[in-house]
């Protein structure tokens, strides 16, 4: 992306103001709530956008790539408005039309689409820095505020694990070339082993994403390094 004509003036703030984007995010989150999924709404996508942008910031990637990572983070779950299955690919197709209408260049759009389409562990890979940052940001959002089920007696394992996480923080240690996911889990609610039971594939994906960014990945739970 050396050519200046490959850059656009679209920034994350513009995407956040787009009424169609926001309606799709809200509708997608409502749909997931209906079928029993944890929160995937504005709170989640704003947080993922911020973390993805910061990952590239702390690793000294160009400012424009940081911005694109933020945009990818904000739009990554928009495909849930179509269906939960293959929602990453659906999100890429929806985002393509929206970004084109907003005037984003094909080169920048391609980076975002590949990131959004590769953020799920079943089919995704860190194919570029934006994709790697998005993977790390998305998979690090495990927290009790995501639980929507108010009846504890009806919790499934995802509700239980998320409700047990009191703190989740992704830390970039540039000097050590380490990206560290640090969790505080209430083991009275959920055992650490349950976290691995449902999230191991996500942690392995985070490891691949960190390696793509020339870093190691570590998982620390209750101040103990486990990966």
PDB file of C-alpha atoms in Angstrom:
ATOM      1  CA  UNK A   1       0.000   0.000   0.000  1.00  0.00           C
ATOM      2  CA  UNK A   2       2.744   2.427  -0.952  1.00  0.00           C
ATOM      3  CA  UNK A   3       0.696   4.282  -3.560  1.00  0.00           C
ATOM      4  CA  UNK A   4      -1.189   7.218  -2.062  1.00  0.00           C
ATOM      5  CA  UNK A   5      -4.177   6.482  -4.290  1.00  0.00           C
ATOM      6  CA  UNK A   6      -4.588   3.179  -2.455  1.00  0.00           C
ATOM      7  CA  UNK A   7      -5.566   5.036   0.706  1.00  0.00           C
ATOM      8  CA  UNK A   8      -8.986   6.457   1.544  1.00  0.00           C
ATOM      9  CA  UNK A   9     -10.164   9.004   4.075  1.00  0.00           C
ATOM     10  CA  UNK A  10     -12.574   6.606   5.780  1.00  0.00           C
ATOM     11  CA  UNK A  11     -11.836   6.268   9.490  1.00  0.00           C
ATOM     12  CA  UNK A  12     -13.363   4.259  12.309  1.00  0.00           C
ATOM     13  CA  UNK A  13     -15.352   7.266  13.475  1.00  0.00           C
ATOM     14  CA  UNK A  14     -17.125   7.347  10.096  1.00  0.00           C
ATOM     15  CA  UNK A  15     -18.032   3.673  10.312  1.00  0.00           C
ATOM     16  CA  UNK A  16     -19.366   4.098  13.847  1.00  0.00           C
ATOM     17  CA  UNK A  17     -21.661   6.849  12.573  1.00  0.00           C
ATOM     18  CA  UNK A  18     -23.028   4.790   9.680  1.00  0.00           C
ATOM     19  CA  UNK A  19     -26.709   4.097  10.487  1.00  0.00           C
ATOM     20  CA  UNK A  20     -26.867   0.932   8.363  1.00  0.00           C
ATOM     21  CA  UNK A  21     -23.817  -0.551  10.067  1.00  0.00           C
ATOM     22  CA  UNK A  22     -25.315   0.138  13.491  1.00  0.00           C
ATOM     23  CA  UNK A  23     -28.741  -1.245  12.649  1.00  0.00           C
ATOM     24  CA  UNK A  24     -27.122  -4.434  11.340  1.00  0.00           C
ATOM     25  CA  UNK A  25     -24.981  -4.796  14.486  1.00  0.00           C
ATOM     26  CA  UNK A  26     -28.028  -4.345  16.740  1.00  0.00           C
ATOM     27  CA  UNK A  27     -30.176  -6.704  14.676  1.00  0.00           C
ATOM     28  CA  UNK A  28     -27.408  -9.326  14.609  1.00  0.00           C
ATOM     29  CA  UNK A  29     -27.035  -9.127  18.375  1.00  0.00           C
ATOM     30  CA  UNK A  30     -30.809  -9.448  18.866  1.00  0.00           C
ATOM     31  CA  UNK A  31     -30.855 -12.509  16.626  1.00  0.00           C
ATOM     32  CA  UNK A  32     -28.041 -14.173  18.586  1.00  0.00           C
ATOM     33  CA  UNK A  33     -29.820 -13.418  21.833  1.00  0.00           C
ATOM     34  CA  UNK A  34     -32.908 -15.192  20.526  1.00  0.00           C
ATOM     35  CA  UNK A  35     -30.946 -18.384  19.907  1.00  0.00           C
ATOM     36  CA  UNK A  36     -29.112 -18.215  23.228  1.00  0.00           C
ATOM     37  CA  UNK A  37     -25.705 -16.682  22.430  1.00  0.00           C
ATOM     38  CA  UNK A  38     -23.771 -14.278  24.608  1.00  0.00           C
ATOM     39  CA  UNK A  39     -23.622 -10.565  23.806  1.00  0.00           C
ATOM     40  CA  UNK A  40     -22.201  -9.669  20.377  1.00  0.00           C
ATOM     41  CA  UNK A  41     -23.471  -6.095  20.200  1.00  0.00           C
ATOM     42  CA  UNK A  42     -22.079  -2.577  20.324  1.00  0.00           C
ATOM     43  CA  UNK A  43     -20.161  -3.198  23.567  1.00  0.00           C
ATOM     44  CA  UNK A  44     -18.350  -6.158  22.016  1.00  0.00           C
ATOM     45  CA  UNK A  45     -17.533  -4.603  18.645  1.00  0.00           C
ATOM     46  CA  UNK A  46     -16.369  -1.306  20.161  1.00  0.00           C
ATOM     47  CA  UNK A  47     -14.051  -3.178  22.488  1.00  0.00           C
ATOM     48  CA  UNK A  48     -12.711  -5.429  19.730  1.00  0.00           C
ATOM     49  CA  UNK A  49     -12.136  -2.395  17.500  1.00  0.00           C
ATOM     50  CA  UNK A  50     -10.167  -0.637  20.247  1.00  0.00           C
ATOM     51  CA  UNK A  51      -8.056  -3.682  21.127  1.00  0.00           C
ATOM     52  CA  UNK A  52      -7.282  -4.530  17.492  1.00  0.00           C
ATOM     53  CA  UNK A  53      -6.183  -0.967  16.821  1.00  0.00           C
ATOM     54  CA  UNK A  54      -4.025  -0.913  19.945  1.00  0.00           C
ATOM     55  CA  UNK A  55      -2.298  -4.215  19.126  1.00  0.00           C
ATOM     56  CA  UNK A  56      -0.908  -2.694  15.926  1.00  0.00           C
ATOM     57  CA  UNK A  57      -0.224   0.622  17.662  1.00  0.00           C
ATOM     58  CA  UNK A  58       1.948  -0.992  20.337  1.00  0.00           C
ATOM     59  CA  UNK A  59       3.791  -3.028  17.694  1.00  0.00           C
ATOM     60  CA  UNK A  60       4.558   0.146  15.679  1.00  0.00           C
ATOM     61  CA  UNK A  61       2.551  -0.747  12.590  1.00  0.00           C
ATOM     62  CA  UNK A  62       1.613   2.169  10.304  1.00  0.00           C
ATOM     63  CA  UNK A  63      -1.186   4.428  11.538  1.00  0.00           C
ATOM     64  CA  UNK A  64      -3.402   3.543   8.590  1.00  0.00           C
ATOM     65  CA  UNK A  65      -3.183  -0.191   9.323  1.00  0.00           C
ATOM     66  CA  UNK A  66      -4.144   0.578  12.923  1.00  0.00           C
ATOM     67  CA  UNK A  67      -7.222   2.386  11.635  1.00  0.00           C
ATOM     68  CA  UNK A  68      -8.165  -0.482   9.334  1.00  0.00           C
ATOM     69  CA  UNK A  69      -7.829  -2.930  12.223  1.00  0.00           C
ATOM     70  CA  UNK A  70     -10.270  -0.797  14.197  1.00  0.00           C
ATOM     71  CA  UNK A  71     -12.740  -0.763  11.314  1.00  0.00           C
ATOM     72  CA  UNK A  72     -12.435  -4.529  10.883  1.00  0.00           C
ATOM     73  CA  UNK A  73     -13.041  -4.965  14.608  1.00  0.00           C
ATOM     74  CA  UNK A  74     -16.195  -2.862  14.493  1.00  0.00           C
ATOM     75  CA  UNK A  75     -17.624  -4.746  11.496  1.00  0.00           C
ATOM     76  CA  UNK A  76     -16.412  -8.288  12.151  1.00  0.00           C
ATOM     77  CA  UNK A  77     -19.667  -9.687  13.569  1.00  0.00           C
ATOM     78  CA  UNK A  78     -22.065  -7.894  11.239  1.00  0.00           C
ATOM     79  CA  UNK A  79     -22.650 -11.161   9.350  1.00  0.00           C
ATOM     80  CA  UNK A  80     -24.654 -12.505  12.276  1.00  0.00           C
ATOM     81  CA  UNK A  81     -27.533 -10.493  10.826  1.00  0.00           C
ATOM     82  CA  UNK A  82     -27.625 -13.158   8.093  1.00  0.00           C
ATOM     83  CA  UNK A  83     -26.918 -16.305  10.124  1.00  0.00           C
ATOM     84  CA  UNK A  84     -24.571 -17.457  12.852  1.00  0.00           C
ATOM     85  CA  UNK A  85     -23.152 -20.156  10.593  1.00  0.00           C
ATOM     86  CA  UNK A  86     -20.312 -18.807   8.455  1.00  0.00           C
ATOM     87  CA  UNK A  87     -20.950 -15.349   9.859  1.00  0.00           C
ATOM     88  CA  UNK A  88     -17.386 -14.247   9.152  1.00  0.00           C
ATOM     89  CA  UNK A  89     -17.826 -14.802   5.435  1.00  0.00           C
ATOM     90  CA  UNK A  90     -21.260 -13.184   5.497  1.00  0.00           C
ATOM     91  CA  UNK A  91     -19.800 -10.224   7.361  1.00  0.00           C
ATOM     92  CA  UNK A  92     -17.133  -9.797   4.696  1.00  0.00           C
ATOM     93  CA  UNK A  93     -19.739  -9.678   1.931  1.00  0.00           C
ATOM     94  CA  UNK A  94     -21.939  -7.234   3.833  1.00  0.00           C
ATOM     95  CA  UNK A  95     -18.941  -5.059   4.736  1.00  0.00           C
ATOM     96  CA  UNK A  96     -17.751  -5.007   1.120  1.00  0.00           C
ATOM     97  CA  UNK A  97     -20.925  -3.279  -0.042  1.00  0.00           C
ATOM     98  CA  UNK A  98     -21.025  -0.872   2.889  1.00  0.00           C
ATOM     99  CA  UNK A  99     -17.377   0.152   2.557  1.00  0.00           C
ATOM    100  CA  UNK A 100     -17.721   0.591  -1.201  1.00  0.00           C
ATOM    101  CA  UNK A 101     -20.702   2.881  -0.646  1.00  0.00           C
ATOM    102  CA  UNK A 102     -18.647   4.867   1.860  1.00  0.00           C
ATOM    103  CA  UNK A 103     -15.863   5.345  -0.679  1.00  0.00           C
ATOM    104  CA  UNK A 104     -13.135   3.093   0.644  1.00  0.00           C
ATOM    105  CA  UNK A 105     -10.495   2.025  -1.874  1.00  0.00           C
ATOM    106  CA  UNK A 106     -10.451  -1.581  -3.149  1.00  0.00           C
ATOM    107  CA  UNK A 107      -6.986  -2.147  -1.635  1.00  0.00           C
ATOM    108  CA  UNK A 108      -8.058  -1.150   1.867  1.00  0.00           C
ATOM    109  CA  UNK A 109     -11.389  -2.910   1.528  1.00  0.00           C
ATOM    110  CA  UNK A 110      -9.558  -6.120   0.604  1.00  0.00           C
ATOM    111  CA  UNK A 111      -7.505  -5.987   3.817  1.00  0.00           C
ATOM    112  CA  UNK A 112     -10.602  -5.541   5.950  1.00  0.00           C
ATOM    113  CA  UNK A 113     -12.580  -8.241   4.145  1.00  0.00           C
ATOM    114  CA  UNK A 114      -9.821 -10.818   4.523  1.00  0.00           C
ATOM    115  CA  UNK A 115      -9.537  -9.979   8.223  1.00  0.00           C
ATOM    116  CA  UNK A 116     -13.276 -10.168   8.851  1.00  0.00           C
ATOM    117  CA  UNK A 117     -13.607 -13.372   6.836  1.00  0.00           C
ATOM    118  CA  UNK A 118     -10.795 -15.024   8.802  1.00  0.00           C
ATOM    119  CA  UNK A 119     -11.693 -14.202  12.404  1.00  0.00           C
ATOM    120  CA  UNK A 120     -13.409 -17.489  13.294  1.00  0.00           C
ATOM    121  CA  UNK A 121     -11.322 -20.438  14.456  1.00  0.00           C
ATOM    122  CA  UNK A 122     -13.146 -23.023  12.332  1.00  0.00           C
ATOM    123  CA  UNK A 123     -11.986 -21.529   9.031  1.00  0.00           C
ATOM    124  CA  UNK A 124      -9.792 -18.525   9.760  1.00  0.00           C
ATOM    125  CA  UNK A 125      -6.097 -17.714   9.584  1.00  0.00           C
ATOM    126  CA  UNK A 126      -4.039 -14.571  10.305  1.00  0.00           C
ATOM    127  CA  UNK A 127      -3.515 -13.712   6.652  1.00  0.00           C
ATOM    128  CA  UNK A 128      -2.357 -10.119   7.238  1.00  0.00           C
ATOM    129  CA  UNK A 129      -1.580  -7.838  10.219  1.00  0.00           C
ATOM    130  CA  UNK A 130      -5.159  -6.548  10.352  1.00  0.00           C
ATOM    131  CA  UNK A 131      -6.487 -10.107  10.494  1.00  0.00           C
ATOM    132  CA  UNK A 132      -3.995 -11.082  13.204  1.00  0.00           C
ATOM    133  CA  UNK A 133      -4.916  -8.083  15.350  1.00  0.00           C
ATOM    134  CA  UNK A 134      -8.639  -8.788  14.899  1.00  0.00           C
ATOM    135  CA  UNK A 135      -8.246 -12.436  15.941  1.00  0.00           C
ATOM    136  CA  UNK A 136      -6.403 -11.477  19.127  1.00  0.00           C
ATOM    137  CA  UNK A 137      -8.906  -8.759  19.980  1.00  0.00           C
ATOM    138  CA  UNK A 138     -11.999 -10.857  19.344  1.00  0.00           C
ATOM    139  CA  UNK A 139     -10.829 -13.952  21.206  1.00  0.00           C
ATOM    140  CA  UNK A 140      -9.730 -11.937  24.241  1.00  0.00           C
ATOM    141  CA  UNK A 141     -13.233 -10.648  24.976  1.00  0.00           C
ATOM    142  CA  UNK A 142     -14.354 -13.154  27.584  1.00  0.00           C
ATOM    143  CA  UNK A 143     -16.166 -11.470  30.470  1.00  0.00           C
ATOM    144  CA  UNK A 144     -19.174 -11.753  32.746  1.00  0.00           C
ATOM    145  CA  UNK A 145     -20.817  -8.717  31.138  1.00  0.00           C
ATOM    146  CA  UNK A 146     -21.394 -10.770  27.975  1.00  0.00           C
ATOM    147  CA  UNK A 147     -23.796 -13.172  29.711  1.00  0.00           C
ATOM    148  CA  UNK A 148     -27.443 -12.449  28.871  1.00  0.00           C
ATOM    149  CA  UNK A 149     -29.077 -15.415  30.579  1.00  0.00           C
ATOM    150  CA  UNK A 150     -30.476 -14.125  33.876  1.00  0.00           C
ATOM    151  CA  UNK A 151     -31.351 -17.589  35.190  1.00  0.00           C
ATOM    152  CA  UNK A 152     -28.183 -19.145  36.644  1.00  0.00           C
ATOM    153  CA  UNK A 153     -29.882 -22.529  36.820  1.00  0.00           C
ATOM    154  CA  UNK A 154     -30.105 -22.500  33.024  1.00  0.00           C
ATOM    155  CA  UNK A 155     -26.481 -21.531  32.355  1.00  0.00           C
ATOM    156  CA  UNK A 156     -24.653 -23.563  29.713  1.00  0.00           C
ATOM    157  CA  UNK A 157     -20.878 -23.891  29.826  1.00  0.00           C
ATOM    158  CA  UNK A 158     -20.372 -20.687  27.796  1.00  0.00           C
ATOM    159  CA  UNK A 159     -22.531 -18.698  30.219  1.00  0.00           C
ATOM    160  CA  UNK A 160     -20.731 -20.222  33.185  1.00  0.00           C
ATOM    161  CA  UNK A 161     -17.220 -19.556  31.878  1.00  0.00           C
ATOM    162  CA  UNK A 162     -17.992 -16.001  30.806  1.00  0.00           C
ATOM    163  CA  UNK A 163     -19.755 -15.231  34.087  1.00  0.00           C
ATOM    164  CA  UNK A 164     -16.671 -16.444  35.992  1.00  0.00           C
ATOM    165  CA  UNK A 165     -14.282 -14.068  34.187  1.00  0.00           C
ATOM    166  CA  UNK A 166     -13.919 -10.937  36.299  1.00  0.00           C
ATOM    167  CA  UNK A 167     -11.096  -9.394  34.274  1.00  0.00           C
ATOM    168  CA  UNK A 168      -9.779  -9.932  30.771  1.00  0.00           C
ATOM    169  CA  UNK A 169      -6.868  -7.895  29.451  1.00  0.00           C
ATOM    170  CA  UNK A 170      -4.737  -8.294  26.341  1.00  0.00           C
ATOM    171  CA  UNK A 171      -1.261  -6.881  26.975  1.00  0.00           C
ATOM    172  CA  UNK A 172       1.337  -6.272  24.263  1.00  0.00           C
ATOM    173  CA  UNK A 173       4.890  -6.456  25.547  1.00  0.00           C
ATOM    174  CA  UNK A 174       6.746  -4.980  22.591  1.00  0.00           C
ATOM    175  CA  UNK A 175      10.245  -5.273  24.065  1.00  0.00           C
ATOM    176  CA  UNK A 176       9.787  -8.958  24.852  1.00  0.00           C
ATOM    177  CA  UNK A 177       7.792  -9.609  21.668  1.00  0.00           C
ATOM    178  CA  UNK A 178       5.031 -11.196  23.718  1.00  0.00           C
ATOM    179  CA  UNK A 179       1.258 -10.803  23.517  1.00  0.00           C
ATOM    180  CA  UNK A 180      -0.284 -11.831  26.820  1.00  0.00           C
ATOM    181  CA  UNK A 181      -3.945 -12.570  27.545  1.00  0.00           C
ATOM    182  CA  UNK A 182      -4.443 -12.093  31.273  1.00  0.00           C
ATOM    183  CA  UNK A 183      -7.618 -13.411  32.904  1.00  0.00           C
ATOM    184  CA  UNK A 184      -8.986 -13.375  36.420  1.00  0.00           C
ATOM    185  CA  UNK A 185     -11.458 -16.222  36.893  1.00  0.00           C
ATOM    186  CA  UNK A 186     -13.682 -16.953  39.878  1.00  0.00           C
ATOM    187  CA  UNK A 187     -13.106 -20.685  40.202  1.00  0.00           C
ATOM    188  CA  UNK A 188     -16.135 -20.996  42.471  1.00  0.00           C
ATOM    189  CA  UNK A 189     -18.258 -20.308  39.386  1.00  0.00           C
ATOM    190  CA  UNK A 190     -16.234 -22.138  36.733  1.00  0.00           C
ATOM    191  CA  UNK A 191     -13.089 -24.245  36.864  1.00  0.00           C
ATOM    192  CA  UNK A 192     -10.107 -23.218  34.743  1.00  0.00           C
ATOM    193  CA  UNK A 193     -10.386 -26.527  32.888  1.00  0.00           C
ATOM    194  CA  UNK A 194     -13.811 -25.482  31.586  1.00  0.00           C
ATOM    195  CA  UNK A 195     -12.193 -22.452  29.971  1.00  0.00           C
ATOM    196  CA  UNK A 196      -9.855 -24.733  28.041  1.00  0.00           C
ATOM    197  CA  UNK A 197     -12.707 -27.093  27.215  1.00  0.00           C
ATOM    198  CA  UNK A 198     -14.486 -24.480  25.119  1.00  0.00           C
ATOM    199  CA  UNK A 199     -11.725 -22.026  24.232  1.00  0.00           C
ATOM    200  CA  UNK A 200      -8.632 -24.078  23.452  1.00  0.00           C
ATOM    201  CA  UNK A 201      -9.087 -23.712  19.690  1.00  0.00           C
ATOM    202  CA  UNK A 202      -9.361 -19.957  20.148  1.00  0.00           C
ATOM    203  CA  UNK A 203      -6.154 -19.816  22.151  1.00  0.00           C
ATOM    204  CA  UNK A 204      -4.315 -21.802  19.487  1.00  0.00           C
ATOM    205  CA  UNK A 205      -5.623 -19.349  16.905  1.00  0.00           C
ATOM    206  CA  UNK A 206      -4.343 -16.485  19.049  1.00  0.00           C
ATOM    207  CA  UNK A 207      -0.943 -18.154  19.119  1.00  0.00           C
ATOM    208  CA  UNK A 208      -0.887 -18.274  15.303  1.00  0.00           C
ATOM    209  CA  UNK A 209      -1.934 -14.629  15.154  1.00  0.00           C
ATOM    210  CA  UNK A 210       0.809 -13.580  17.576  1.00  0.00           C
ATOM    211  CA  UNK A 211       3.413 -15.518  15.595  1.00  0.00           C
ATOM    212  CA  UNK A 212       2.262 -13.735  12.431  1.00  0.00           C
ATOM    213  CA  UNK A 213       3.019 -10.457  14.243  1.00  0.00           C
ATOM    214  CA  UNK A 214       6.470 -11.822  15.204  1.00  0.00           C
ATOM    215  CA  UNK A 215       5.465 -12.331  18.829  1.00  0.00           C
ATOM    216  CA  UNK A 216       4.902 -15.204  21.236  1.00  0.00           C
ATOM    217  CA  UNK A 217       1.484 -15.697  22.814  1.00  0.00           C
ATOM    218  CA  UNK A 218       0.922 -16.445  26.461  1.00  0.00           C
ATOM    219  CA  UNK A 219      -2.196 -17.097  28.517  1.00  0.00           C
ATOM    220  CA  UNK A 220      -2.145 -16.143  32.185  1.00  0.00           C
ATOM    221  CA  UNK A 221      -5.075 -17.152  34.406  1.00  0.00           C
ATOM    222  CA  UNK A 222      -5.189 -15.989  38.019  1.00  0.00           C
ATOM    223  CA  UNK A 223      -1.526 -14.902  37.716  1.00  0.00           C
ATOM    224  CA  UNK A 224      -0.364 -18.339  36.545  1.00  0.00           C
ATOM    225  CA  UNK A 225       1.044 -18.823  33.056  1.00  0.00           C
ATOM    226  CA  UNK A 226      -0.748 -21.709  31.350  1.00  0.00           C
ATOM    227  CA  UNK A 227       0.285 -21.262  27.685  1.00  0.00           C
TER     228      UNK A 227
END
